[in-house]
């Protein structure tokens, strides 16, 4: 602790002054977000948990209306636990990282069935629940239960790295940042403090052009004092993403229904619906794409290639389209047990990931 204080040679009086300034600023400037309680109040753990899971890898702007829809449909953890997984996946469509939706559903069932609908109030017990990792557990513990916990999201990571002018690159700097975040956290009002740090990072200490002139802790900020704030935190060079390629088949029945297949429950886009396709591979496919056509028909390859970027790879999909006979038999390569015909008017509410919506958009609008 003493070392940290000594390292922060900015023009102010040190680490202990940061939290009170930040809390005072948060009371004035807190963002009004649909999952927030006003400063000074604890929030319902269901809302904190739901919002934190939704916000992982997804922006506040995208999450806000989806959070409101979720809450309207499933206002408490028992209601969400009673939902079918397919309904939750469909409601999640477009938010990406679908393992989150599966874990959300599993967690709701665990809280409803094993905890009487009450979220545990300690980080340790929260981490026992499906899909709740260290960050989410500490966010819930602080914001919903007022525990002294120190969640470190991307915003907080950036603010702390700048306050202490940490020049070690991420991710190697994470343990140091986490340790400093703990030292900064006050004994009380840890939830407001954490949300204040999140807001400071989102609105003032932004990754580009931080508005240091508006910052309540500018006088404590070593990064500002050294004139290197905007460059921090330094990041390790990103690995380049490989490109995988494949072909997707859009079979359209005479009545307009489209053939969809449920993906296996685990893994990428697990449990979501897709158009039958070849495997997605980096190396050239060993067999002609048409070998994977789910049904006999006069398949036409569209000129447009559908592209999508996942966390670890880019995807390029050729799209094949065919109008097929109403009673056309599905070929075994399509794995008929997982296939079903879906009316086009039902596609909007189906559990379709963004990449498959692009495929369907290409094939149905041509
Ligand atoms: Fe961020 Fe600037 Fe405030 Fe430092 S002074 S915490 S760099 S906004």
PDB file of N, CA, C and O in Angstrom, residues 3-36:
ATOM      1  N   UNK A   3       3.912   1.443  -0.973  1.00  0.00           N
ATOM      2  CA  UNK A   3       4.626   1.558  -2.244  1.00  0.00           C
ATOM      3  C   UNK A   3       3.755   2.206  -3.308  1.00  0.00           C
ATOM      4  O   UNK A   3       4.197   3.048  -4.067  1.00  0.00           O
ATOM      5  N   UNK A   4       2.497   1.770  -3.320  1.00  0.00           N
ATOM      6  CA  UNK A   4       1.577   2.301  -4.320  1.00  0.00           C
ATOM      7  C   UNK A   4       1.456   3.810  -4.156  1.00  0.00           C
ATOM      8  O   UNK A   4       1.535   4.568  -5.114  1.00  0.00           O
ATOM      9  N   UNK A   5       1.288   4.242  -2.899  1.00  0.00           N
ATOM     10  CA  UNK A   5       1.159   5.664  -2.616  1.00  0.00           C
ATOM     11  C   UNK A   5       2.403   6.403  -3.118  1.00  0.00           C
ATOM     12  O   UNK A   5       2.322   7.416  -3.795  1.00  0.00           O
ATOM     13  N   UNK A   6       3.543   5.835  -2.824  1.00  0.00           N
ATOM     14  CA  UNK A   6       4.777   6.505  -3.195  1.00  0.00           C
ATOM     15  C   UNK A   6       4.955   6.549  -4.704  1.00  0.00           C
ATOM     16  O   UNK A   6       5.469   7.507  -5.252  1.00  0.00           O
ATOM     17  N   UNK A   7       4.487   5.456  -5.385  1.00  0.00           N
ATOM     18  CA  UNK A   7       4.665   5.448  -6.838  1.00  0.00           C
ATOM     19  C   UNK A   7       3.829   6.528  -7.516  1.00  0.00           C
ATOM     20  O   UNK A   7       4.189   7.041  -8.548  1.00  0.00           O
ATOM     21  N   UNK A   8       2.667   6.826  -6.918  1.00  0.00           N
ATOM     22  CA  UNK A   8       1.778   7.773  -7.567  1.00  0.00           C
ATOM     23  C   UNK A   8       2.257   9.189  -7.258  1.00  0.00           C
ATOM     24  O   UNK A   8       1.795   9.846  -6.350  1.00  0.00           O
ATOM     25  N   UNK A   9       3.212   9.610  -8.042  1.00  0.00           N
ATOM     26  CA  UNK A   9       3.854  10.889  -7.742  1.00  0.00           C
ATOM     27  C   UNK A   9       3.176  12.049  -8.443  1.00  0.00           C
ATOM     28  O   UNK A   9       3.770  13.064  -8.712  1.00  0.00           O
ATOM     29  N   UNK A  10       1.891  11.858  -8.771  1.00  0.00           N
ATOM     30  CA  UNK A  10       1.125  12.978  -9.311  1.00  0.00           C
ATOM     31  C   UNK A  10       1.018  14.073  -8.265  1.00  0.00           C
ATOM     32  O   UNK A  10       1.381  13.869  -7.107  1.00  0.00           O
ATOM     33  N   UNK A  11       0.483  15.227  -8.661  1.00  0.00           N
ATOM     34  CA  UNK A  11       0.529  16.386  -7.782  1.00  0.00           C
ATOM     35  C   UNK A  11      -0.413  16.327  -6.585  1.00  0.00           C
ATOM     36  O   UNK A  11      -0.525  17.296  -5.858  1.00  0.00           O
ATOM     37  N   UNK A  12      -1.122  15.225  -6.368  1.00  0.00           N
ATOM     38  CA  UNK A  12      -2.101  15.213  -5.294  1.00  0.00           C
ATOM     39  C   UNK A  12      -1.598  14.485  -4.056  1.00  0.00           C
ATOM     40  O   UNK A  12      -0.473  14.051  -3.972  1.00  0.00           O
ATOM     41  N   UNK A  13      -2.510  14.315  -3.103  1.00  0.00           N
ATOM     42  CA  UNK A  13      -2.110  13.758  -1.819  1.00  0.00           C
ATOM     43  C   UNK A  13      -2.179  12.241  -1.764  1.00  0.00           C
ATOM     44  O   UNK A  13      -1.905  11.670  -0.726  1.00  0.00           O
ATOM     45  N   UNK A  14      -2.586  11.536  -2.818  1.00  0.00           N
ATOM     46  CA  UNK A  14      -2.432  10.096  -2.813  1.00  0.00           C
ATOM     47  C   UNK A  14      -3.687   9.286  -2.972  1.00  0.00           C
ATOM     48  O   UNK A  14      -4.783   9.797  -3.163  1.00  0.00           O
ATOM     49  N   UNK A  15      -3.481   7.960  -2.843  1.00  0.00           N
ATOM     50  CA  UNK A  15      -4.492   6.976  -3.221  1.00  0.00           C
ATOM     51  C   UNK A  15      -5.780   7.094  -2.402  1.00  0.00           C
ATOM     52  O   UNK A  15      -6.867   6.895  -2.930  1.00  0.00           O
ATOM     53  N   UNK A  16      -5.676   7.434  -1.122  1.00  0.00           N
ATOM     54  CA  UNK A  16      -6.863   7.442  -0.257  1.00  0.00           C
ATOM     55  C   UNK A  16      -7.849   8.532  -0.654  1.00  0.00           C
ATOM     56  O   UNK A  16      -9.025   8.472  -0.290  1.00  0.00           O
ATOM     57  N   UNK A  17      -7.408   9.513  -1.395  1.00  0.00           N
ATOM     58  CA  UNK A  17      -8.319  10.611  -1.750  1.00  0.00           C
ATOM     59  C   UNK A  17      -9.136  10.289  -3.001  1.00  0.00           C
ATOM     60  O   UNK A  17     -10.079  11.014  -3.328  1.00  0.00           O
ATOM     61  N   UNK A  18      -8.754   9.231  -3.703  1.00  0.00           N
ATOM     62  CA  UNK A  18      -9.387   8.983  -5.008  1.00  0.00           C
ATOM     63  C   UNK A  18     -10.848   8.553  -4.842  1.00  0.00           C
ATOM     64  O   UNK A  18     -11.743   9.092  -5.495  1.00  0.00           O
ATOM     65  N   UNK A  19     -11.103   7.564  -3.970  1.00  0.00           N
ATOM     66  CA  UNK A  19     -12.479   7.052  -3.835  1.00  0.00           C
ATOM     67  C   UNK A  19     -13.474   8.144  -3.413  1.00  0.00           C
ATOM     68  O   UNK A  19     -14.547   8.249  -4.025  1.00  0.00           O
ATOM     69  N   UNK A  20     -13.177   8.958  -2.413  1.00  0.00           N
ATOM     70  CA  UNK A  20     -14.169   9.997  -2.054  1.00  0.00           C
ATOM     71  C   UNK A  20     -14.471  10.951  -3.203  1.00  0.00           C
ATOM     72  O   UNK A  20     -15.628  11.325  -3.425  1.00  0.00           O
ATOM     73  N   UNK A  21     -13.436  11.319  -3.964  1.00  0.00           N
ATOM     74  CA  UNK A  21     -13.689  12.230  -5.099  1.00  0.00           C
ATOM     75  C   UNK A  21     -14.552  11.532  -6.155  1.00  0.00           C
ATOM     76  O   UNK A  21     -15.454  12.132  -6.732  1.00  0.00           O
ATOM     77  N   UNK A  22     -14.229  10.277  -6.381  1.00  0.00           N
ATOM     78  CA  UNK A  22     -14.967   9.527  -7.394  1.00  0.00           C
ATOM     79  C   UNK A  22     -16.430   9.336  -6.962  1.00  0.00           C
ATOM     80  O   UNK A  22     -17.349   9.485  -7.773  1.00  0.00           O
ATOM     81  N   UNK A  23     -16.637   9.033  -5.688  1.00  0.00           N
ATOM     82  CA  UNK A  23     -18.007   8.841  -5.189  1.00  0.00           C
ATOM     83  C   UNK A  23     -18.809  10.138  -5.294  1.00  0.00           C
ATOM     84  O   UNK A  23     -19.981  10.124  -5.688  1.00  0.00           O
ATOM     85  N   UNK A  24     -18.187  11.247  -4.962  1.00  0.00           N
ATOM     86  CA  UNK A  24     -18.899  12.536  -5.057  1.00  0.00           C
ATOM     87  C   UNK A  24     -19.254  12.814  -6.510  1.00  0.00           C
ATOM     88  O   UNK A  24     -20.360  13.276  -6.831  1.00  0.00           O
ATOM     89  N   UNK A  25     -18.333  12.515  -7.408  1.00  0.00           N
ATOM     90  CA  UNK A  25     -18.592  12.713  -8.840  1.00  0.00           C
ATOM     91  C   UNK A  25     -19.724  11.795  -9.305  1.00  0.00           C
ATOM     92  O   UNK A  25     -20.617  12.218 -10.047  1.00  0.00           O
ATOM     93  N   UNK A  26     -19.703  10.530  -8.855  1.00  0.00           N
ATOM     94  CA  UNK A  26     -20.743   9.572  -9.262  1.00  0.00           C
ATOM     95  C   UNK A  26     -22.116  10.034  -8.788  1.00  0.00           C
ATOM     96  O   UNK A  26     -23.099   9.914  -9.520  1.00  0.00           O
ATOM     97  N   UNK A  27     -22.189  10.577  -7.595  1.00  0.00           N
ATOM     98  CA  UNK A  27     -23.491  11.062  -7.109  1.00  0.00           C
ATOM     99  C   UNK A  27     -24.036  12.171  -8.013  1.00  0.00           C
ATOM    100  O   UNK A  27     -25.225  12.286  -8.212  1.00  0.00           O
ATOM    101  N   UNK A  28     -23.155  12.939  -8.610  1.00  0.00           N
ATOM    102  CA  UNK A  28     -23.601  14.029  -9.505  1.00  0.00           C
ATOM    103  C   UNK A  28     -23.835  13.548 -10.933  1.00  0.00           C
ATOM    104  O   UNK A  28     -24.745  13.990 -11.608  1.00  0.00           O
ATOM    105  N   UNK A  29     -22.954  12.657 -11.388  1.00  0.00           N
ATOM    106  CA  UNK A  29     -22.885  12.393 -12.830  1.00  0.00           C
ATOM    107  C   UNK A  29     -23.293  10.981 -13.249  1.00  0.00           C
ATOM    108  O   UNK A  29     -23.104  10.621 -14.405  1.00  0.00           O
ATOM    109  N   UNK A  30     -23.805  10.155 -12.339  1.00  0.00           N
ATOM    110  CA  UNK A  30     -24.105   8.750 -12.674  1.00  0.00           C
ATOM    111  C   UNK A  30     -24.966   8.669 -13.933  1.00  0.00           C
ATOM    112  O   UNK A  30     -25.936   9.420 -14.072  1.00  0.00           O
ATOM    113  N   UNK A  31     -24.606   7.745 -14.827  1.00  0.00           N
ATOM    114  CA  UNK A  31     -25.442   7.532 -16.004  1.00  0.00           C
ATOM    115  C   UNK A  31     -26.754   6.874 -15.564  1.00  0.00           C
ATOM    116  O   UNK A  31     -26.751   6.002 -14.699  1.00  0.00           O
ATOM    117  N   UNK A  32     -27.857   7.308 -16.163  1.00  0.00           N
ATOM    118  CA  UNK A  32     -29.139   6.639 -15.901  1.00  0.00           C
ATOM    119  C   UNK A  32     -29.216   5.457 -16.862  1.00  0.00           C
ATOM    120  O   UNK A  32     -29.332   5.636 -18.065  1.00  0.00           O
ATOM    121  N   UNK A  33     -29.103   4.265 -16.331  1.00  0.00           N
ATOM    122  CA  UNK A  33     -29.145   3.054 -17.153  1.00  0.00           C
ATOM    123  C   UNK A  33     -30.269   2.163 -16.630  1.00  0.00           C
ATOM    124  O   UNK A  33     -30.566   2.177 -15.435  1.00  0.00           O
ATOM    125  N   UNK A  34     -30.909   1.400 -17.520  1.00  0.00           N
ATOM    126  CA  UNK A  34     -32.110   0.667 -17.086  1.00  0.00           C
ATOM    127  C   UNK A  34     -31.846  -0.347 -15.974  1.00  0.00           C
ATOM    128  O   UNK A  34     -32.775  -0.781 -15.315  1.00  0.00           O
ATOM    129  N   UNK A  35     -30.605  -0.748 -15.785  1.00  0.00           N
ATOM    130  CA  UNK A  35     -30.303  -1.739 -14.742  1.00  0.00           C
ATOM    131  C   UNK A  35     -29.720  -1.088 -13.479  1.00  0.00           C
ATOM    132  O   UNK A  35     -29.291  -1.774 -12.573  1.00  0.00           O
ATOM    133  N   UNK A  36     -29.733   0.230 -13.431  1.00  0.00           N
ATOM    134  CA  UNK A  36     -29.106   0.930 -12.312  1.00  0.00           C
ATOM    135  C   UNK A  36     -30.110   1.314 -11.238  1.00  0.00           C
ATOM    136  O   UNK A  36     -31.216   1.768 -11.548  1.00  0.00           O
TER     137      UNK A  36
END
